Amino acid sequence: MNYTTQMDAAKKGIFTKQMEEVVKNEAISKEKLIQKIAEGKIVIPANKNHKNLIGIGVGEGLKTKVNVNIGVSEDEYSEIKELKKVEKALEYKADAIMDLSIFGDTKKFRKKLIETSPIMIGTVPMYDAVAKYGKNIKDMTVDDLFEVVEEHCQDGVDFITVHAGFNRISAERLDNNKRLTHVVSRGGSILYQWMKLNNKENPFYEYYDRLLEICKKYDVTLSLGDGLRPGSIKDSTDPSQIQELLFLGELTKRAWEENVQVMIEGPGHIPLHEIVTNMQIEKKLCHGAPFYVLGPVVTDIAPGYDHITAAIGGAIAASNGADFLCYVTPAEHLRLPDIDDMKEGLIATRIAAHAADIAKGIKGAKDWDNAMSKARGELNWAKMFDLAIDKEKAIEYRKSSMPENDEVCTMCGDMCPIKRIKEVE
């Protein structure tokens, strides 16, 4: 039986190769997975042209997934450095990589990335449209934008971020409700500028059916972008953010009618006490579609430490319904992350995701923790290192300060409670 997309297959009861790979790595049955994909509550981003892809599911009842951003810029142009980040992202078990390149031969780099990566790849075609055509924003045509979308999909990108809900009504809501940080989304700011300069509707909203046809053709998951995400905790959960979310909910249903898989992108900067509310609003307004959040960052005062502010928010968000966390690095708001920043951000976000999976009751999530606790209780250092989320760092810390008795550590030394209890036993 033929199918166009993973959602189409699920609705027809077809169990695809990618679904089989998800079932192998998740505590979910074949029947339940098919049901939730058909309902839109789980997506498997899997472009037909991404030949070495291993299927990864995102959504309700699955482990929380983590995305890493990479990409070359004009001021920091090095494809070699970015490909090394890809190697590190794979080594440290990212679930997805987004290529946000805005300079150079972006197509060549994107194709190399897709050939290299067995995990899902995402892009923001709007960025590439600016880089590719080199036109003033005002002069970009509707065809320019859609040609870049199709090129990314044809190249094998598994999900694309498109800010289709940031339309003229959303822009008017923004103009009438002044913000501290206005628009902080790159894609959102480009579309805002285009709409204002041309006095026209957002092409991705006006010609949404054209976008869906492209996504359906290649089985690309549509990640509906949050062009009006708050860039400061003062701007969180404001009329502009909610207005856009209302449109994203409507666009989600239209995509499902065409069997196009959808994720919803979310905030942003959100104070701790508003995170649960934001998760509930998204799930309600967007009909249970998977939620992909940036952070959220819970305070604005910590440049250099935003991997921590985001991990705090990410753990709370994911334990209350978010399905996919975009990592934030210590370099956020400051510069393009280097490979060390990338590692710090990825590990912090993976910790947040795992902590959330324990809270959500994901089957088997605690097994890793229990194994580590058992190794600690036995003072089995080799096993502890093998189980550590960052084995290199754990070994480095241990070696930097060794006790006389190598059974213990220099924190407690001979007063180690575990050692003393073992002696009694």
Coordinates of C-alpha atoms in Angstrom, one line a residue:
M1 CA 0.0 0.0 0.0
N2 CA 1.4 3.4 -0.9
Y3 CA 1.5 6.4 1.4
T4 CA 2.7 10.1 1.1
T5 CA 3.8 10.9 4.6
Q6 CA 4.2 9.1 8.0
M7 CA 0.9 10.6 9.0
D8 CA -0.8 9.2 5.8
A9 CA 0.8 5.8 6.5
A10 CA -0.5 5.8 10.1
K11 CA -4.0 6.7 9.0
K12 CA -3.9 3.8 6.6
G13 CA -2.5 1.4 9.3
I14 CA 0.9 1.1 7.6
F15 CA 3.8 0.4 9.9
T16 CA 6.8 2.1 8.3
K17 CA 10.5 1.4 8.7
Q18 CA 10.8 4.7 10.6
M19 CA 8.0 3.7 13.0
E20 CA 9.7 0.3 13.6
E21 CA 12.9 2.2 14.6
V22 CA 10.9 4.4 17.0
V23 CA 9.3 1.3 18.6
K24 CA 12.8 -0.2 19.2
N25 CA 13.9 2.8 21.1
E26 CA 10.8 3.8 23.0
A27 CA 8.4 2.2 25.5
I28 CA 5.5 2.4 23.1
S29 CA 3.6 -0.3 21.3
K30 CA 3.2 -0.4 17.5
E31 CA -0.5 0.1 17.8
K32 CA -0.2 3.1 20.1
L33 CA 2.5 4.7 18.0
I34 CA 0.4 4.4 14.8
Q35 CA -2.7 5.9 16.6
K36 CA -0.8 8.9 18.0
I37 CA 0.9 9.7 14.6
A38 CA -2.5 9.5 12.9
E39 CA -3.9 11.9 15.6
G40 CA -0.9 14.3 15.1
K41 CA 0.3 13.9 18.7
I42 CA 3.5 12.2 17.6
V43 CA 5.7 13.1 14.6
I44 CA 8.5 11.2 12.9
P45 CA 10.4 13.8 10.8
A46 CA 11.7 11.7 8.0
N47 CA 12.3 13.2 4.5
K48 CA 12.2 10.7 1.7
N49 CA 15.5 12.0 0.5
H50 CA 17.4 11.6 3.8
K51 CA 18.7 8.2 3.0
N52 CA 20.7 7.3 6.1
L53 CA 18.2 8.6 8.6
I54 CA 17.2 6.6 11.7
G55 CA 13.6 7.3 12.6
I56 CA 13.1 9.4 15.8
G57 CA 9.7 10.1 17.3
V58 CA 8.7 13.3 19.0
G59 CA 5.6 13.7 21.0
E60 CA 3.2 12.4 23.6
G61 CA 4.4 9.4 25.7
L62 CA 7.9 9.4 24.2
K63 CA 11.2 10.4 25.6
T64 CA 11.9 14.2 25.5
K65 CA 14.1 14.9 22.5
V66 CA 17.0 17.5 22.3
N67 CA 18.0 19.6 19.3
V68 CA 21.4 21.2 18.7
N69 CA 21.8 24.3 16.5
I70 CA 24.8 24.8 14.2
G71 CA 25.6 26.9 11.2
V72 CA 28.0 29.2 9.6
S73 CA 27.8 33.0 9.7
E74 CA 29.6 35.8 7.9
D75 CA 31.6 36.8 11.0
E76 CA 32.5 33.2 11.9
Y77 CA 32.7 31.4 8.6
S78 CA 34.2 27.9 9.0
E79 CA 32.4 24.8 7.7
I80 CA 35.1 22.6 9.3
K81 CA 34.3 24.0 12.8
E82 CA 30.6 23.5 12.2
L83 CA 31.1 19.9 11.0
K84 CA 33.2 19.2 14.1
K85 CA 30.2 20.4 16.1
V86 CA 28.1 17.8 14.2
E87 CA 30.5 15.1 15.2
K88 CA 30.3 16.2 18.9
A89 CA 26.5 16.4 18.8
L90 CA 26.3 12.8 17.5
E91 CA 28.9 11.7 20.1
Y92 CA 26.8 13.3 22.9
K93 CA 23.6 11.9 21.6
A94 CA 21.6 14.8 20.3
D95 CA 18.3 13.8 18.7
A96 CA 18.3 16.5 16.0
I97 CA 20.5 19.1 14.4
M98 CA 19.3 22.4 13.0
D99 CA 21.4 24.1 10.3
L100 CA 21.0 27.9 10.7
S101 CA 23.6 28.8 8.2
I102 CA 23.3 32.4 6.8
F103 CA 26.5 32.8 4.7
G104 CA 28.5 31.0 2.0
D105 CA 27.6 28.0 0.0
T106 CA 24.7 27.0 2.2
K107 CA 23.4 24.3 -0.1
K108 CA 26.7 22.5 -0.3
F109 CA 27.1 22.6 3.5
R110 CA 23.5 21.5 4.0
K111 CA 23.9 18.5 1.7
K112 CA 27.1 17.5 3.4
L113 CA 25.3 17.7 6.8
I114 CA 22.4 15.5 5.6
E115 CA 24.8 12.9 4.1
T116 CA 26.7 12.8 7.5
S117 CA 23.9 12.8 10.0
P118 CA 21.8 9.7 10.8
I119 CA 19.6 12.0 13.0
M120 CA 16.9 14.4 11.8
I121 CA 17.9 17.7 10.3
G122 CA 16.0 20.9 10.5
T123 CA 16.4 24.3 8.8
V124 CA 14.8 27.7 8.6
P125 CA 14.5 28.4 4.8
M126 CA 13.8 32.1 5.4
Y127 CA 17.3 32.6 6.6
D128 CA 18.7 31.0 3.5
A129 CA 16.5 33.1 1.2
V130 CA 18.2 36.2 2.5
A131 CA 21.6 34.7 2.1
K132 CA 20.9 33.1 -1.2
Y133 CA 19.4 36.0 -3.1
G134 CA 21.3 38.9 -1.5
K135 CA 18.3 41.2 -2.1
N136 CA 16.8 43.8 0.1
I137 CA 14.1 42.3 2.2
K138 CA 11.5 44.3 0.4
D139 CA 12.5 43.0 -3.0
M140 CA 12.2 39.3 -2.2
T141 CA 9.3 37.8 -4.1
V142 CA 6.8 35.1 -3.0
D143 CA 8.4 32.7 -5.6
D144 CA 11.9 33.5 -4.1
L145 CA 10.7 32.3 -0.7
F146 CA 8.9 29.1 -2.0
E147 CA 11.8 28.2 -4.3
V148 CA 14.1 28.1 -1.2
V149 CA 11.6 26.0 0.8
E150 CA 11.4 23.5 -2.0
E151 CA 15.2 23.4 -2.4
H152 CA 15.7 22.6 1.3
C153 CA 13.0 19.9 1.1
Q154 CA 14.5 18.4 -2.0
D155 CA 17.9 18.3 -0.4
G156 CA 16.6 16.0 2.3
V157 CA 15.8 18.3 5.3
D158 CA 13.4 16.5 7.7
F159 CA 11.7 19.5 9.3
I160 CA 11.6 23.1 8.4
T161 CA 10.7 26.1 10.6
V162 CA 8.3 28.4 8.9
H163 CA 6.7 31.4 10.7
A164 CA 3.3 31.1 9.0
G165 CA 1.3 32.3 12.0
F166 CA 3.0 35.7 12.1
N167 CA 0.5 37.4 9.8
R168 CA -0.8 41.0 9.5
I169 CA -3.3 40.5 12.3
S170 CA -0.5 39.2 14.6
A171 CA 1.7 42.2 13.6
E172 CA -1.1 44.6 14.4
R173 CA -1.5 43.0 17.8
L174 CA 2.3 43.5 18.3
D175 CA 2.1 47.1 17.3
N176 CA -0.8 47.8 19.7
N177 CA 1.0 46.0 22.7
K178 CA 4.5 47.4 23.0
R179 CA 7.2 45.1 24.1
L180 CA 10.5 45.5 25.9
T181 CA 12.3 43.4 23.3
H182 CA 9.9 43.6 20.3
V183 CA 10.7 40.7 17.9
V184 CA 13.6 38.5 18.7
S185 CA 13.0 35.8 16.2
R186 CA 15.3 36.2 13.1
G187 CA 12.7 34.7 10.8
G188 CA 9.9 36.7 12.4
S189 CA 11.8 40.0 12.1
I190 CA 12.4 39.3 8.4
L191 CA 8.7 38.6 7.8
Y192 CA 7.6 41.6 9.9
Q193 CA 9.9 43.8 7.8
W194 CA 8.7 42.3 4.5
M195 CA 5.0 42.7 5.5
K196 CA 5.5 46.4 6.6
L197 CA 7.6 47.4 3.6
N198 CA 5.3 45.8 1.0
N199 CA 2.0 46.3 2.8
K200 CA 1.2 42.7 2.1
E201 CA 0.3 39.5 3.9
N202 CA 2.9 37.0 5.1
P203 CA 3.3 34.8 2.0
F204 CA 3.5 31.6 4.1
Y205 CA 0.2 32.4 5.6
E206 CA -1.5 33.6 2.4
Y207 CA -0.2 30.7 0.3
Y208 CA -0.2 28.1 3.1
D209 CA -1.6 25.4 0.8
R210 CA 1.5 25.8 -1.5
L211 CA 3.7 25.2 1.6
L212 CA 1.7 22.1 2.5
E213 CA 2.0 20.7 -1.0
I214 CA 5.8 21.0 -0.8
C215 CA 6.0 19.4 2.6
K216 CA 3.7 16.5 1.5
K217 CA 5.7 15.9 -1.6
Y218 CA 8.9 15.1 0.4
D219 CA 7.3 14.1 3.8
V220 CA 8.8 17.1 5.6
T221 CA 7.5 17.9 9.0
L222 CA 6.4 21.5 9.4
S223 CA 7.7 23.1 12.5
L224 CA 5.4 26.1 12.9
G225 CA 7.7 28.9 14.1
D226 CA 7.1 31.3 17.0
G227 CA 8.0 34.6 15.3
L228 CA 6.5 36.4 18.3
R229 CA 8.1 34.4 21.1
P230 CA 9.0 36.6 24.0
G231 CA 12.6 37.7 24.2
S232 CA 12.4 38.8 27.8
I233 CA 10.4 37.6 30.8
K234 CA 8.5 40.9 30.8
D235 CA 7.1 40.1 27.4
S236 CA 6.0 36.6 28.2
T237 CA 2.5 35.3 27.7
D238 CA 1.4 38.6 26.2
P239 CA -1.3 39.2 23.6
S240 CA 1.1 39.0 20.6
Q241 CA 2.4 35.6 21.6
I242 CA -1.1 34.2 22.2
Q243 CA -2.5 35.7 19.0
E244 CA 0.2 33.9 17.0
L245 CA -0.5 30.7 18.9
L246 CA -4.2 30.9 17.9
F247 CA -3.3 31.0 14.3
L248 CA -0.8 28.2 14.7
G249 CA -3.6 26.0 16.1
E250 CA -5.7 26.7 13.0
L251 CA -2.8 26.1 10.6
T252 CA -2.1 22.8 12.4
K253 CA -5.6 21.4 11.6
R254 CA -5.2 22.5 8.0
A255 CA -1.9 20.6 7.8
W256 CA -3.3 17.5 9.3
E257 CA -6.1 17.5 6.7
E258 CA -3.3 17.2 4.1
N259 CA -1.5 14.6 6.2
V260 CA 1.4 16.9 6.8
Q261 CA 3.1 16.4 10.2
V262 CA 3.3 19.4 12.5
M263 CA 5.3 20.5 15.5
I264 CA 4.7 23.8 17.3
E265 CA 7.6 26.0 18.3
G266 CA 7.4 27.8 21.6
P267 CA 8.9 30.4 23.9
G268 CA 11.4 31.8 24.5
H269 CA 11.8 33.7 27.8
I270 CA 9.2 32.7 30.4
P271 CA 9.4 33.2 34.2
L272 CA 9.2 30.1 36.2
H273 CA 5.7 30.4 37.4
E274 CA 4.2 30.9 33.9
I275 CA 5.8 27.8 32.3
V276 CA 3.1 25.3 33.2
T277 CA 0.4 27.7 31.9
N278 CA 2.2 28.1 28.6
M279 CA 2.5 24.4 28.1
Q280 CA -1.2 23.9 28.8
I281 CA -2.3 26.8 26.5
E282 CA -0.2 25.4 23.6
K283 CA -1.5 21.8 24.0
K284 CA -5.1 23.1 24.2
L285 CA -4.9 25.7 21.3
C286 CA -2.8 23.4 19.0
H287 CA -4.8 20.2 19.6
G288 CA -2.1 18.2 21.3
A289 CA 0.6 18.7 18.6
P290 CA 4.2 18.2 19.8
F291 CA 5.7 21.3 21.4
Y292 CA 9.2 22.3 20.6
V293 CA 10.6 24.9 23.0
L294 CA 13.7 27.1 23.1
G295 CA 14.6 26.8 26.8
P296 CA 12.5 28.4 28.0
V297 CA 14.9 30.9 29.7
V298 CA 13.6 31.7 33.1
T299 CA 15.6 34.9 33.9
D300 CA 17.3 37.5 31.8
I301 CA 20.3 38.3 34.0
A302 CA 22.7 35.5 33.2
P303 CA 24.6 36.0 30.0
G304 CA 27.3 33.3 30.0
Y305 CA 25.1 31.0 32.0
D306 CA 22.0 30.7 29.8
H307 CA 22.5 27.0 29.4
I308 CA 21.6 26.8 33.1
T309 CA 18.6 29.3 32.9
A310 CA 17.3 27.3 29.9
A311 CA 17.9 23.9 31.5
I312 CA 15.8 25.0 34.5
G313 CA 13.0 26.1 32.2
G314 CA 13.4 23.1 29.9
A315 CA 13.0 20.6 32.8
I316 CA 9.8 22.3 34.0
A317 CA 8.4 22.7 30.4
A318 CA 9.1 19.1 29.4
S319 CA 7.7 17.6 32.7
N320 CA 4.5 19.5 31.9
G321 CA 4.0 18.7 28.2
A322 CA 6.8 20.0 26.0
D323 CA 8.2 17.2 23.8
F324 CA 11.3 18.6 22.2
L325 CA 13.9 21.0 23.8
C326 CA 16.2 23.2 21.7
Y327 CA 19.5 23.5 23.5
V328 CA 20.8 26.9 24.7
T329 CA 24.5 27.4 25.2
P330 CA 26.5 29.6 27.5
A331 CA 27.2 31.8 24.5
E332 CA 23.5 32.7 24.0
H333 CA 23.0 36.4 23.5
L334 CA 26.7 36.9 23.2
R335 CA 28.3 35.2 20.2
L336 CA 28.3 32.2 17.9
P337 CA 28.9 29.1 20.2
D338 CA 32.2 27.3 19.9
I339 CA 32.5 23.5 20.2
D340 CA 32.9 23.7 24.0
D341 CA 29.8 25.9 24.3
M342 CA 27.9 23.5 22.2
K343 CA 28.9 20.6 24.4
E344 CA 27.9 22.4 27.6
G345 CA 24.5 23.4 26.1
L346 CA 23.8 19.9 24.9
I347 CA 24.7 18.2 28.1
A348 CA 22.7 20.7 30.2
T349 CA 19.6 20.2 27.9
R350 CA 19.9 16.5 28.0
I351 CA 20.0 16.6 31.8
A352 CA 16.8 18.7 31.7
A353 CA 15.1 16.3 29.2
H354 CA 16.0 13.2 31.3
A355 CA 14.9 14.8 34.6
A356 CA 11.6 15.6 32.8
D357 CA 11.2 12.0 31.6
I358 CA 11.5 10.8 35.2
A359 CA 8.8 13.3 36.3
K360 CA 6.6 12.3 33.3
G361 CA 6.9 8.6 34.3
I362 CA 8.4 7.5 31.0
K363 CA 8.9 3.8 31.3
G364 CA 12.5 2.9 31.9
A365 CA 13.7 6.5 32.5
K366 CA 14.8 5.8 36.1
D367 CA 16.8 2.7 35.2
W368 CA 19.8 4.8 34.2
D369 CA 19.7 6.6 37.6
N370 CA 19.2 3.3 39.5
A371 CA 22.3 1.8 37.8
M372 CA 24.3 4.9 38.7
S373 CA 23.2 4.7 42.3
K374 CA 24.1 1.0 42.5
A375 CA 27.6 1.8 41.2
R376 CA 28.0 4.5 43.7
G377 CA 26.8 2.2 46.5
E378 CA 29.5 -0.2 45.5
L379 CA 32.2 2.5 45.0
N380 CA 32.5 1.1 41.5
W381 CA 34.3 4.1 39.8
A382 CA 34.7 2.5 36.4
K383 CA 30.9 1.8 36.2
M384 CA 30.1 5.3 37.4
F385 CA 32.2 6.8 34.6
D386 CA 30.5 4.5 32.0
L387 CA 27.1 5.6 33.2
A388 CA 27.9 9.4 33.4
I389 CA 26.2 11.6 30.9
D390 CA 29.6 13.2 30.3
K391 CA 32.2 10.5 30.9
E392 CA 35.1 12.7 29.9
K393 CA 34.3 15.4 32.5
A394 CA 33.7 12.9 35.3
I395 CA 37.1 11.2 34.7
E396 CA 38.8 14.6 34.5
Y397 CA 37.4 15.8 37.8
R398 CA 38.3 12.5 39.5
K399 CA 41.9 12.5 38.2
S400 CA 42.5 16.1 39.2
S401 CA 42.3 15.3 42.9
M402 CA 43.1 11.7 43.9
P403 CA 43.0 10.5 47.6
E404 CA 45.5 8.2 49.2
N405 CA 42.8 5.5 49.3
D406 CA 41.6 5.3 45.7
E407 CA 38.4 3.6 46.8
V408 CA 37.0 6.9 47.9
C409 CA 37.2 10.6 46.8
T410 CA 38.8 13.7 48.3
M411 CA 35.5 15.1 49.5
C412 CA 35.2 12.7 52.4
G413 CA 38.4 10.6 52.3
D414 CA 38.4 8.0 55.1
M415 CA 35.1 9.4 56.4
C416 CA 33.3 8.2 53.3
P417 CA 29.9 6.9 54.5
I418 CA 29.6 4.3 51.8
K419 CA 33.0 2.9 52.6
R420 CA 32.2 2.8 56.4
I421 CA 28.9 1.0 55.8
K422 CA 30.6 -1.5 53.5
E423 CA 33.1 -2.2 56.3
V424 CA 30.3 -2.9 58.8
E425 CA 28.5 -5.1 56.3

